[in-house]
CSV table of C-alpha atoms and ligand atoms in Angstrom, one decimal:
chain,number,residue,atom,x,y,z
A,876,MET,CA,-10.3,7.5,26.5
A,877,ASP,CA,-13.2,5.4,25.4
A,878,LEU,CA,-14.1,6.3,21.8
A,879,LYS,CA,-16.8,3.8,21.6
A,880,SER,CA,-18.9,5.3,24.4
A,881,ASN,CA,-19.5,8.4,22.3
A,882,HIS,CA,-19.6,6.8,19.0
A,883,ALA,CA,-22.8,5.3,17.8
A,884,ALA,CA,-22.2,3.8,14.4
A,885,PRO,CA,-18.7,2.5,14.7
A,886,VAL,CA,-19.6,0.6,17.9
A,887,LEU,CA,-21.6,-1.6,15.6
A,888,THR,CA,-18.4,-2.8,14.0
A,889,ASP,CA,-17.1,-6.2,14.7
A,890,PRO,CA,-15.0,-5.8,17.9
A,891,THR,CA,-13.0,-8.9,17.2
A,892,PRO,CA,-9.5,-7.9,16.2
A,893,LEU,CA,-9.0,-8.8,12.6
A,894,SER,CA,-7.0,-11.9,12.2
A,895,LYS,CA,-4.4,-11.5,9.6
A,896,SER,CA,-5.9,-14.1,7.4
A,897,ARG,CA,-9.2,-12.1,7.3
A,898,LEU,CA,-7.3,-9.4,5.4
A,899,GLY,CA,-6.8,-12.0,2.7
A,900,VAL,CA,-3.1,-12.3,3.1
A,901,PRO,CA,-1.5,-15.6,3.6
A,902,SER,CA,0.0,-15.7,7.1
A,903,SER,CA,3.4,-16.7,5.8
A,904,LEU,CA,3.6,-13.4,3.9
A,905,LEU,CA,2.6,-11.2,6.7
A,906,GLN,CA,4.6,-8.8,8.6
A,907,TYR,CA,6.7,-10.2,11.3
A,908,SER,CA,5.8,-9.1,14.8
A,909,PRO,CA,7.8,-10.9,17.4
A,910,PRO,CA,5.7,-12.0,20.4
A,911,GLY,CA,6.0,-9.5,23.2
A,912,ALA,CA,7.9,-7.0,21.2
A,913,ALA,CA,7.1,-3.5,22.4
A,914,PHE,CA,7.6,-0.1,20.9
A,915,SER,CA,10.0,1.2,23.6
A,916,ALA,CA,11.6,-2.1,24.5
A,917,GLY,CA,14.6,-1.5,22.4
A,918,LEU,CA,14.1,-2.0,18.7
A,919,PHE,CA,17.3,-3.8,18.0
A,920,LEU,CA,17.7,-6.1,21.0
A,921,THR,CA,16.3,-9.0,19.1
A,922,ILE,CA,16.1,-8.7,15.4
A,923,PRO,CA,14.4,-11.9,14.4
A,924,ARG,CA,15.5,-14.0,11.4
A,925,ARG,CA,13.1,-15.1,8.8
A,926,LYS,CA,12.9,-18.8,8.2
A,927,ALA,CA,14.2,-19.9,4.8
A,928,GLY,CA,11.6,-21.0,2.3
A,929,LEU,CA,9.1,-18.3,3.1
A,930,LEU,CA,7.8,-18.1,-0.4
A,931,ASP,CA,8.4,-21.7,-1.3
A,932,ASP,CA,6.1,-21.7,-4.3
A,933,VAL,CA,5.2,-18.4,-5.7
A,934,ARG,CA,2.8,-20.0,-8.1
A,935,SER,CA,0.7,-21.4,-5.2
A,936,ASN,CA,-2.8,-20.0,-5.1
A,937,SER,CA,-2.2,-18.1,-1.8
A,938,TRP,CA,0.6,-16.1,-3.3
A,939,LEU,CA,-1.3,-15.2,-6.4
A,940,ASP,CA,-4.5,-14.5,-4.5
A,941,ALA,CA,-2.6,-12.0,-2.4
A,942,MET,CA,-1.3,-10.3,-5.5
A,943,LYS,CA,-4.8,-10.3,-7.1
A,944,SER,CA,-6.6,-8.9,-4.0
A,945,SER,CA,-4.0,-6.2,-3.5
A,946,SER,CA,-5.9,-3.7,-5.6
A,947,PRO,CA,-9.5,-4.4,-6.5
A,948,PRO,CA,-10.6,-3.7,-10.0
A,949,HIS,CA,-12.3,-0.3,-10.7
A,950,ARG,CA,-16.1,-0.5,-10.2
A,951,LYS,CA,-18.2,-0.3,-13.3
A,952,ILE,CA,-21.2,2.0,-13.2
A,953,THR,CA,-24.2,0.2,-14.6
A,954,LYS,CA,-26.9,2.3,-16.3
A,955,ASP,CA,-30.5,1.5,-17.2
A,956,VAL,CA,-32.3,2.3,-20.4
A,957,ASN,CA,-32.8,5.9,-19.3
A,958,ASN,CA,-29.1,6.2,-18.7
A,959,GLU,CA,-29.6,6.4,-15.0
A,960,PRO,CA,-27.2,4.6,-12.7
A,961,VAL,CA,-28.7,1.4,-11.3
A,962,ALA,CA,-27.8,-0.5,-8.2
A,963,ASN,CA,-25.8,-3.6,-9.0
A,964,GLU,CA,-24.3,-6.2,-6.8
A,965,ALA,CA,-21.2,-4.2,-6.2
A,966,ASP,CA,-23.2,-1.2,-5.1
A,967,ILE,CA,-25.3,-3.2,-2.7
A,968,ALA,CA,-22.2,-4.8,-1.3
A,969,TYR,CA,-20.6,-1.4,-0.8
A,970,HIS,CA,-23.6,0.1,0.9
A,971,THR,CA,-23.9,-2.9,3.2
A,972,TRP,CA,-20.2,-2.5,4.1
A,973,MET,CA,-20.7,1.2,4.8
A,974,VAL,CA,-23.1,0.3,7.6
A,975,LYS,CA,-20.1,-1.1,9.3
A,976,TYR,CA,-17.6,1.6,8.2
A,977,PRO,CA,-19.8,4.7,7.7
A,978,SER,CA,-18.7,7.7,5.7
A,979,ALA,CA,-16.6,10.1,7.6
A,980,LEU,CA,-18.4,12.9,5.7
A,981,THR,CA,-21.9,11.7,6.6
A,982,TYR,CA,-20.8,11.1,10.2
A,983,PHE,CA,-18.7,14.3,10.4
A,984,GLU,CA,-20.8,15.7,13.2
A,985,GLN,CA,-20.4,12.6,15.2
A,986,ILE,CA,-16.6,12.9,14.8
A,987,THR,CA,-16.5,16.5,15.7
A,988,ASN,CA,-18.8,16.0,18.7
A,989,TYR,CA,-16.3,13.6,20.0
A,990,ALA,CA,-13.4,15.9,19.1
A,991,LYS,CA,-14.9,18.9,21.1
A,992,GLY,CA,-12.3,20.2,23.6
A,993,LYS,CA,-9.7,17.9,22.1
A,994,ARG,CA,-6.6,18.4,20.1
A,995,ILE,CA,-6.7,16.6,16.8
A,996,ALA,CA,-3.5,15.2,15.4
A,997,LEU,CA,-3.7,14.3,11.7
A,998,PHE,CA,-1.9,11.5,9.9
A,999,LEU,CA,-2.2,11.1,6.2
A,1000,ASP,CA,-1.0,8.4,3.8
A,1001,TYR,CA,0.0,9.7,0.4
A,1002,ASP,CA,-0.8,7.4,-2.6
A,1003,GLY,CA,-4.4,6.6,-3.0
A,1004,THR,CA,-5.3,9.0,-0.2
A,1005,LEU,CA,-4.0,12.4,-1.2
A,1006,SER,CA,-3.3,11.5,-4.9
A,1007,PRO,CA,-5.3,9.1,-7.1
A,1008,ILE,CA,-3.8,5.8,-8.0
A,1009,VAL,CA,-2.2,6.1,-11.5
A,1010,ASP,CA,-0.3,3.6,-13.7
A,1011,ASN,CA,3.1,5.4,-13.4
A,1012,PRO,CA,4.3,5.8,-9.8
A,1013,ASP,CA,6.5,8.7,-10.9
A,1014,CYS,CA,3.4,10.6,-12.0
A,1015,ALA,CA,1.3,10.3,-8.8
A,1016,PHE,CA,1.0,14.0,-8.4
A,1017,MET,CA,-1.5,15.6,-5.9
A,1018,SER,CA,-3.7,18.4,-7.2
A,1019,ASP,CA,-3.1,22.0,-6.2
A,1020,ALA,CA,-6.5,22.0,-4.6
A,1021,MET,CA,-5.5,19.0,-2.4
A,1022,ARG,CA,-2.2,20.7,-1.5
A,1023,ALA,CA,-4.1,23.8,-0.5
A,1024,ALA,CA,-6.5,21.7,1.7
A,1025,VAL,CA,-3.6,20.0,3.4
A,1026,ARG,CA,-1.8,23.3,4.0
A,1027,ARG,CA,-4.9,24.8,5.6
A,1028,VAL,CA,-5.6,21.8,7.8
A,1029,ALA,CA,-2.0,21.8,9.0
A,1030,LYS,CA,-2.4,25.4,10.2
A,1031,HIS,CA,-5.0,24.1,12.7
A,1032,PHE,CA,-3.8,20.6,13.6
A,1033,PRO,CA,-0.3,19.0,13.7
A,1034,THR,CA,-0.2,17.0,10.5
A,1035,ALA,CA,2.1,14.3,9.3
A,1036,ILE,CA,2.4,12.3,6.1
A,1037,ILE,CA,3.2,8.7,6.5
A,1038,SER,CA,4.1,7.0,3.3
A,1039,GLY,CA,5.7,3.9,1.8
A,1040,ARG,CA,7.7,6.1,-0.5
A,1041,SER,CA,11.1,7.5,0.4
A,1042,HIS,CA,11.0,10.5,2.6
A,1043,ASP,CA,12.6,12.7,-0.1
A,1044,LYS,CA,10.1,11.6,-2.8
A,1045,VAL,CA,7.0,12.1,-0.8
A,1046,TYR,CA,8.3,15.5,0.4
A,1047,GLU,CA,8.9,16.4,-3.3
A,1048,PHE,CA,5.3,15.4,-4.2
A,1049,VAL,CA,3.7,17.2,-1.2
A,1050,GLY,CA,6.1,20.1,-1.0
A,1051,LEU,CA,4.7,21.6,2.3
A,1052,LYS,CA,7.4,22.4,4.9
A,1053,GLU,CA,4.9,22.9,7.7
A,1054,LEU,CA,4.2,19.1,7.9
A,1055,TYR,CA,6.1,16.2,9.4
A,1056,TYR,CA,7.1,13.4,7.1
A,1057,ALA,CA,7.7,9.7,7.6
A,1058,GLY,CA,8.9,7.9,4.5
A,1059,SER,CA,9.7,4.2,3.9
A,1060,HIS,CA,6.6,3.0,5.9
A,1061,GLY,CA,7.7,5.0,8.9
A,1062,MET,CA,11.4,3.9,8.8
A,1063,ASP,CA,12.6,7.4,7.9
A,1064,ILE,CA,10.9,10.0,10.1
A,1065,MET,CA,11.7,13.7,10.2
A,1066,GLY,CA,9.8,15.0,13.1
A,1067,PRO,CA,9.8,17.7,15.8
A,1068,VAL,CA,12.7,17.8,18.2
A,1069,ARG,CA,11.7,15.7,21.1
A,1070,GLN,CA,11.3,17.5,24.4
A,1071,SER,CA,12.6,14.8,26.6
A,1072,THR,CA,15.9,13.0,26.0
A,1073,ALA,CA,15.3,10.4,28.7
A,1074,ASP,CA,13.6,7.9,26.4
A,1075,ASP,CA,15.4,8.8,23.2
A,1076,HIS,CA,15.4,6.0,20.8
A,1077,LYS,CA,18.5,4.5,19.2
A,1078,ASN,CA,18.9,5.6,15.6
A,1079,GLY,CA,17.3,9.0,16.3
A,1080,PHE,CA,19.4,12.1,16.2
A,1081,ARG,CA,19.0,15.9,15.9
A,1082,THR,CA,19.7,17.6,12.7
A,1083,THR,CA,18.6,20.5,10.6
A,1084,ASP,CA,16.2,20.2,7.7
A,1085,LYS,CA,16.4,21.9,4.3
A,1086,GLN,CA,14.9,25.1,5.8
A,1087,GLY,CA,17.5,25.1,8.5
A,1088,LYS,CA,14.9,24.1,11.2
A,1089,ASP,CA,16.0,21.8,14.0
A,1090,VAL,CA,14.4,18.4,13.5
A,1091,ASN,CA,14.7,14.9,14.9
A,1092,LEU,CA,15.6,12.3,12.4
A,1093,PHE,CA,14.7,8.8,13.2
A,1094,GLN,CA,15.8,5.9,11.0
A,1095,PRO,CA,15.3,2.6,12.8
A,1096,ALA,CA,16.5,0.6,9.8
A,1097,ALA,CA,19.7,2.6,9.1
A,1098,GLU,CA,21.9,-0.5,9.2
A,1099,PHE,CA,19.9,-2.0,6.3
A,1100,LEU,CA,20.7,0.8,3.8
A,1101,PRO,CA,23.5,-1.0,1.9
A,1102,MET,CA,21.5,-4.2,1.8
A,1103,ILE,CA,18.4,-2.5,0.4
A,1104,GLY,CA,20.7,-0.8,-2.2
A,1105,GLU,CA,22.0,-4.2,-3.3
A,1106,VAL,CA,18.5,-5.7,-3.4
A,1107,TYR,CA,17.3,-2.8,-5.5
A,1108,GLU,CA,20.0,-3.4,-8.0
A,1109,SER,CA,19.3,-7.2,-8.2
A,1110,LEU,CA,15.6,-6.6,-8.7
A,1111,VAL,CA,16.2,-4.1,-11.4
A,1112,GLU,CA,18.4,-6.6,-13.2
A,1113,SER,CA,16.2,-9.6,-12.7
A,1114,THR,CA,12.9,-7.9,-13.8
A,1115,LYS,CA,14.4,-6.0,-16.7
A,1116,ASP,CA,12.8,-8.2,-19.3
A,1117,ILE,CA,9.4,-8.3,-17.8
A,1118,GLU,CA,7.3,-5.8,-19.7
A,1119,GLY,CA,5.6,-3.3,-17.4
A,1120,ALA,CA,7.5,-4.3,-14.2
A,1121,LYS,CA,9.0,-1.4,-12.3
A,1122,VAL,CA,11.3,-1.4,-9.3
A,1123,GLU,CA,11.4,1.7,-7.1
A,1124,ASN,CA,14.0,2.4,-4.5
A,1125,ASN,CA,12.3,3.8,-1.4
A,1126,LYS,CA,15.5,4.0,0.6
A,1127,PHE,CA,14.7,1.6,3.4
A,1128,CYS,CA,12.4,-0.6,1.3
A,1129,VAL,CA,12.1,-1.6,-2.3
A,1130,SER,CA,8.8,-1.6,-4.2
A,1131,VAL,CA,8.3,-4.0,-7.2
A,1132,HIS,CA,5.3,-2.8,-9.2
A,1133,TYR,CA,3.3,-5.2,-11.3
A,1134,ARG,CA,0.3,-2.9,-12.1
A,1135,ASN,CA,1.4,-2.7,-15.8
A,1136,VAL,CA,2.4,-6.4,-16.1
A,1137,ASP,CA,0.0,-9.0,-17.7
A,1138,GLU,CA,-1.6,-11.0,-14.9
A,1139,LYS,CA,-1.2,-14.3,-16.7
A,1140,VAL,CA,-0.2,-15.7,-20.0
A,1141,VAL,CA,-2.8,-14.6,-22.5
A,1142,PHE,CA,-2.8,-16.9,-25.5
A,1143,PHE,CA,-3.1,-15.1,-28.8
A,1144,LYS,CA,-2.7,-11.6,-27.3
A,1145,SER,CA,0.8,-10.7,-27.8
A,1146,SER,CA,1.4,-14.0,-29.5
A,1147,ASN,CA,1.5,-13.2,-33.2
A,1148,LEU,CA,4.0,-15.9,-33.3
A,1149,ILE,CA,1.5,-18.5,-32.2
A,1150,ASN,CA,-1.0,-17.3,-34.9
A,1151,TYR,CA,1.8,-17.5,-37.4
A,1152,GLU,CA,2.6,-21.0,-36.3
A,1153,PHE,CA,-1.0,-22.0,-36.6
A,1154,GLU,CA,-1.3,-20.6,-40.1
A,1155,VAL,CA,1.7,-22.6,-41.2
A,1156,PHE,CA,0.3,-25.7,-39.5
A,1157,LEU,CA,-3.1,-25.3,-41.4
A,1158,PHE,CA,-1.3,-24.8,-44.7
A,1159,TYR,CA,0.8,-27.9,-44.1
A,1160,MET,CA,-2.2,-30.0,-43.1
A,1161,LYS,CA,-3.9,-29.0,-46.4
A,1162,ASN,CA,-1.0,-29.5,-48.7
A,1163,LYS,CA,1.3,-32.1,-47.2
A,1164,LEU,CA,-0.9,-34.2,-45.1
A,1165,SER,CA,0.7,-37.5,-45.9
A,1166,ARG,CA,4.5,-36.8,-45.9
A,1167,GLY,CA,6.3,-36.0,-42.7
A,1168,SER,CA,3.1,-34.8,-41.0
A,1169,LEU,CA,4.0,-36.5,-37.7
A,1170,PHE,CA,7.3,-34.8,-37.5
A,1171,PHE,CA,5.7,-31.5,-38.3
A,1172,CYS,CA,3.1,-31.9,-35.6
A,1173,TYR,CA,5.8,-32.6,-33.1
A,1174,SER,CA,7.8,-29.6,-34.2
A,1175,PHE,CA,4.7,-27.4,-34.1
A,1176,TYR,CA,3.9,-28.7,-30.6
A,1177,PHE,CA,7.4,-27.9,-29.2
A,1178,ARG,CA,7.6,-24.5,-30.8
A,1179,PHE,CA,4.2,-23.7,-29.4
A,1180,MET,CA,5.2,-24.7,-25.9
A,1181,PHE,CA,8.4,-22.7,-26.2
A,1182,THR,CA,6.5,-19.6,-27.2
A,1183,TYR,CA,4.1,-20.2,-24.3
A,1184,PHE,CA,7.1,-20.5,-22.0
A,1185,LEU,CA,8.5,-17.2,-23.2
A,1186,LEU,CA,5.2,-15.5,-22.6
A,1187,SER,CA,5.0,-16.9,-19.1
A,1188,LEU,CA,8.1,-15.0,-18.3
A,1189,GLN,CA,6.0,-11.8,-18.8
A,1190,SER,CA,3.4,-12.4,-16.1
A,1191,TRP,CA,2.7,-11.8,-12.4
A,1192,PRO,CA,4.1,-15.1,-11.4
A,1193,ALA,CA,7.3,-14.1,-13.2
A,1194,VAL,CA,7.5,-10.9,-11.1
A,1195,ALA,CA,6.8,-12.9,-7.9
A,1196,GLN,CA,9.5,-15.4,-8.9
A,1197,CYS,CA,12.1,-12.6,-9.2
A,1198,VAL,CA,11.3,-11.3,-5.8
A,1199,HIS,CA,11.3,-14.7,-4.3
A,1200,ASP,CA,14.7,-15.5,-5.8
A,1201,VAL,CA,16.2,-12.4,-4.4
A,1202,LEU,CA,14.6,-12.6,-1.0
A,1203,LYS,CA,15.9,-16.1,-0.4
A,1204,ASP,CA,19.4,-14.7,-0.2
A,1205,TYR,CA,18.4,-12.1,2.4
A,1206,PRO,CA,16.8,-13.7,5.5
A,1207,ARG,CA,16.7,-10.3,7.2
A,1208,LEU,CA,14.3,-8.9,4.7
A,1209,ARG,CA,10.6,-9.6,4.4
A,1210,LEU,CA,7.8,-9.0,2.0
A,1211,THR,CA,4.5,-7.1,2.3
A,1212,HIS,CA,1.8,-6.4,-0.2
A,1213,GLY,CA,0.5,-3.0,-1.3
A,1214,ARG,CA,-1.7,-2.0,-4.2
A,1215,LYS,CA,-0.3,-4.0,-7.1
A,1216,VAL,CA,3.1,-3.8,-5.6
A,1217,LEU,CA,5.4,-6.2,-3.7
A,1218,GLU,CA,7.4,-4.5,-1.0
A,1219,VAL,CA,10.6,-5.7,0.3
A,1220,ARG,CA,11.6,-4.3,3.7
A,1221,PRO,CA,13.8,-5.0,6.7
A,1222,ILE,CA,12.5,-7.5,9.2
A,1223,ILE,CA,12.4,-5.1,12.1
A,1224,ASN,CA,9.4,-4.6,14.3
A,1225,TRP,CA,8.5,-1.2,12.9
A,1226,ASP,CA,5.6,-0.1,10.7
A,1227,LYS,CA,3.2,2.8,10.2
A,1228,GLY,CA,1.5,2.1,13.5
A,1229,LYS,CA,4.8,2.5,15.3
A,1230,ALA,CA,5.5,5.6,13.4
A,1231,VAL,CA,2.2,7.1,14.6
A,1232,THR,CA,3.0,6.3,18.2
A,1233,PHE,CA,6.5,7.7,17.7
A,1234,LEU,CA,5.2,11.0,16.2
A,1235,LEU,CA,2.6,11.4,18.9
A,1236,GLU,CA,5.4,11.0,21.5
A,1237,SER,CA,7.6,13.4,19.7
A,1238,LEU,CA,4.8,16.0,19.5
A,1239,GLY,CA,4.2,15.6,23.3
A,1240,LEU,CA,0.7,14.2,22.5
A,1241,SER,CA,0.9,10.7,23.6
A,1242,ASP,CA,-1.1,9.5,26.7
A,1243,CYS,CA,-3.1,12.6,26.7
A,1244,GLU,CA,-6.9,12.3,27.2
A,1245,ASP,CA,-7.5,15.4,25.3
A,1246,VAL,CA,-5.8,14.3,22.1
A,1247,LEU,CA,-7.7,12.7,19.2
A,1248,PRO,CA,-5.4,11.2,16.5
A,1249,ILE,CA,-7.1,10.7,13.1
A,1250,TYR,CA,-5.3,8.6,10.4
A,1251,ILE,CA,-6.5,8.5,6.8
A,1252,GLY,CA,-5.1,5.8,4.5
A,1253,ASP,CA,-6.1,3.4,1.7
A,1254,ASP,CA,-3.5,0.6,1.9
A,1255,ARG,CA,-2.9,-2.6,3.7
A,1256,THR,CA,0.2,-1.0,5.3
A,1257,ASP,CA,-2.1,1.6,6.8
A,1258,GLU,CA,-3.9,-1.1,8.7
A,1259,ASP,CA,-1.0,-1.1,11.2
A,1260,ALA,CA,-1.9,2.5,12.1
A,1261,PHE,CA,-5.6,1.9,12.2
A,1262,LYS,CA,-5.0,-1.0,14.5
A,1263,VAL,CA,-2.9,1.1,16.9
A,1264,LEU,CA,-5.6,3.7,17.1
A,1265,ARG,CA,-8.4,1.2,17.5
A,1266,GLU,CA,-6.7,-1.1,20.0
A,1267,GLY,CA,-5.7,1.7,22.3
A,1268,ASN,CA,-9.1,3.4,21.9
A,1269,ARG,CA,-7.0,6.3,21.0
A,1270,GLY,CA,-8.4,7.7,17.8
A,1271,TYR,CA,-10.1,7.2,14.5
A,1272,GLY,CA,-8.8,5.4,11.4
A,1273,ILE,CA,-10.5,6.3,8.1
A,1274,LEU,CA,-10.1,3.9,5.2
A,1275,VAL,CA,-10.2,5.3,1.7
A,1276,SER,CA,-11.8,2.7,-0.5
A,1277,ALA,CA,-14.5,2.5,-3.2
A,1278,VAL,CA,-14.9,-1.2,-2.5
A,1279,PRO,CA,-15.6,-3.2,0.6
A,1280,LYS,CA,-12.5,-4.3,2.5
A,1281,GLU,CA,-11.8,-5.8,5.9
A,1282,THR,CA,-10.3,-3.0,8.0
A,1283,ASN,CA,-9.4,-1.8,11.4
A,1284,ALA,CA,-10.6,1.7,10.5
A,1285,PHE,CA,-13.7,3.2,12.1
A,1286,TYR,CA,-14.9,5.2,9.1
A,1287,SER,CA,-14.5,5.3,5.3
A,1288,LEU,CA,-14.1,7.7,2.5
A,1289,ARG,CA,-14.6,6.7,-1.1
A,1290,GLU,CA,-11.7,8.4,-2.8
A,1291,PRO,CA,-9.1,11.2,-2.5
A,1292,SER,CA,-11.7,13.9,-3.5
A,1293,GLU,CA,-13.7,12.9,-0.4
A,1294,VAL,CA,-10.5,13.1,1.6
A,1295,MET,CA,-10.1,16.7,0.5
A,1296,GLU,CA,-13.7,17.4,1.4
A,1297,PHE,CA,-13.1,15.9,4.8
A,1298,LEU,CA,-10.0,18.1,5.4
A,1299,LYS,CA,-11.9,21.2,4.3
A,1300,SER,CA,-14.7,20.3,6.7
A,1301,LEU,CA,-12.3,20.0,9.6
A,1302,VAL,CA,-10.9,23.4,8.9
A,1303,MET,CA,-14.4,24.9,8.7
A,1304,TRP,CA,-15.4,23.2,11.9
A,1305,ARG,CA,-12.3,24.4,13.8
A,1306,LYS,CA,-12.8,27.9,12.6
A,1307,SER,CA,-16.5,28.0,13.6
A,1308,SER,CA,-15.8,26.4,17.0
A,1309,ALA,CA,-13.1,29.0,17.7
A,1310,LEU,CA,-15.6,31.8,17.3
B,1974,LIG,O1,2.1,4.5,1.7
B,1974,LIG,P1,1.7,5.2,0.4
B,1974,LIG,O2,2.0,6.6,0.4
B,1974,LIG,O3,0.3,4.8,0.0
B,1974,LIG,O4,2.7,4.5,-0.6
B,1974,LIG,C1,2.5,3.1,-1.0
B,1974,LIG,C2,3.1,2.9,-2.4
B,1974,LIG,O5,2.6,3.9,-3.2
B,1974,LIG,C3,3.0,3.9,-4.5
B,1974,LIG,O6,2.5,2.9,-5.3
B,1974,LIG,C4,1.1,2.9,-5.4
B,1974,LIG,O7,0.7,4.1,-6.2
B,1974,LIG,C5,1.2,4.2,-7.5
B,1974,LIG,C6,0.8,5.5,-8.1
B,1974,LIG,O8,-0.6,5.8,-8.0
B,1974,LIG,C7,0.6,3.0,-8.3
B,1974,LIG,O9,1.1,3.1,-9.7
B,1974,LIG,C8,1.0,1.7,-7.7
B,1974,LIG,O10,0.4,0.6,-8.3
B,1974,LIG,C9,0.6,1.7,-6.2
B,1974,LIG,O11,1.1,0.5,-5.5
B,1974,LIG,C10,4.5,4.0,-4.6
B,1974,LIG,O12,5.0,4.0,-5.9
B,1974,LIG,C11,5.2,2.9,-3.7
B,1974,LIG,O13,6.6,3.1,-3.7
B,1974,LIG,C12,4.6,3.0,-2.3
B,1974,LIG,O14,5.2,2.0,-1.5
């Protein structure tokens, strides 16, 4: 299958595979992918060990840069004197970027022209794709309208949700039994029963789901479950005094959220204490300038520094330090970045891209010329899936983003409401083409 031959706009995209550094992530923090490791070559034959000292200095620029770039700030809409939106630099940059990654809505006809006579398989990320990003991860609900759109699309195309959340949590949010679910970044897959047992993977077994349906459960990181539990407990304990930090147990991985933590120490923000110290200092300077002033100045200075130190325990570097301290005792775990979240996961060669390949195989849809997989996601972890589709010329990745980002996707959508629009359009197209 050669997607590019039928596909005008995306052919214009840079064909060079994205180097990991182009995604803005320091190479030392990137996902481990052992040279030559292949999907079907036996996942656990060689579990590589991470070198100690991976995050030697969490305060280094690269570490903090990765944290900062993990979720771009919301775009501000500038208005002119007539209250009309005006193009600003960010708009111009976005529109330039869209030449490279055009809107899947604008180019819908091109996508469906290519999909004619093919079976579409749909893969959807959850947070930021089906539900908007919100401050509290426990409240990232999808709208009823979105749920209805996903339900309808799943009637026409095999549809799977692939999320960083635990399988149970994402199922609870979506609540549609007609879908397949892969939780923990693909490390917990409940999919269709595989037709062939010849190439069955280790760690996969048949079971029944909550509706009593036969399913295939695949958990390539099963042996890490106790370790992840331990790490979750340690991180809850070590971050408990950092205001706004939240640790989430995603079964085979742990998410440490810093969205609600102050980025850096902000003098005078929460530092009433510093203001107080300063008032006292001024008073002293006015009234007792000659006696003991030197001693007082020193004592002021040390108290000031101590307060500053206490505040520094409440910032992003403090969160990073906690993760670093825990990770150094677990060489078989690694770190990835999501949207204002640090994710600790097993160092196995498995990701959302592998999960897509696995699900296509399970559905009997791999290596078929007449199958068009489409993956929609917003996160860095979705890049693994985009890459699998792009590199094999197998299907389309669609990045959900309102700001320019380096990506392996072919198309873009601005936000979850556009994702819903796209899903509805797919249903309409399928219905009209079946007439
Ligand atoms: O693969 P996904 O389904 O996109 O899951 C990735 C992570 O999503 C969640 O965190 C993100 O969304 C939260 C709710 O909008 C937001 O508060 C947080 O800042 C984002 O990082 C989820 O909580 C994580 O466990 C997932 O790994």
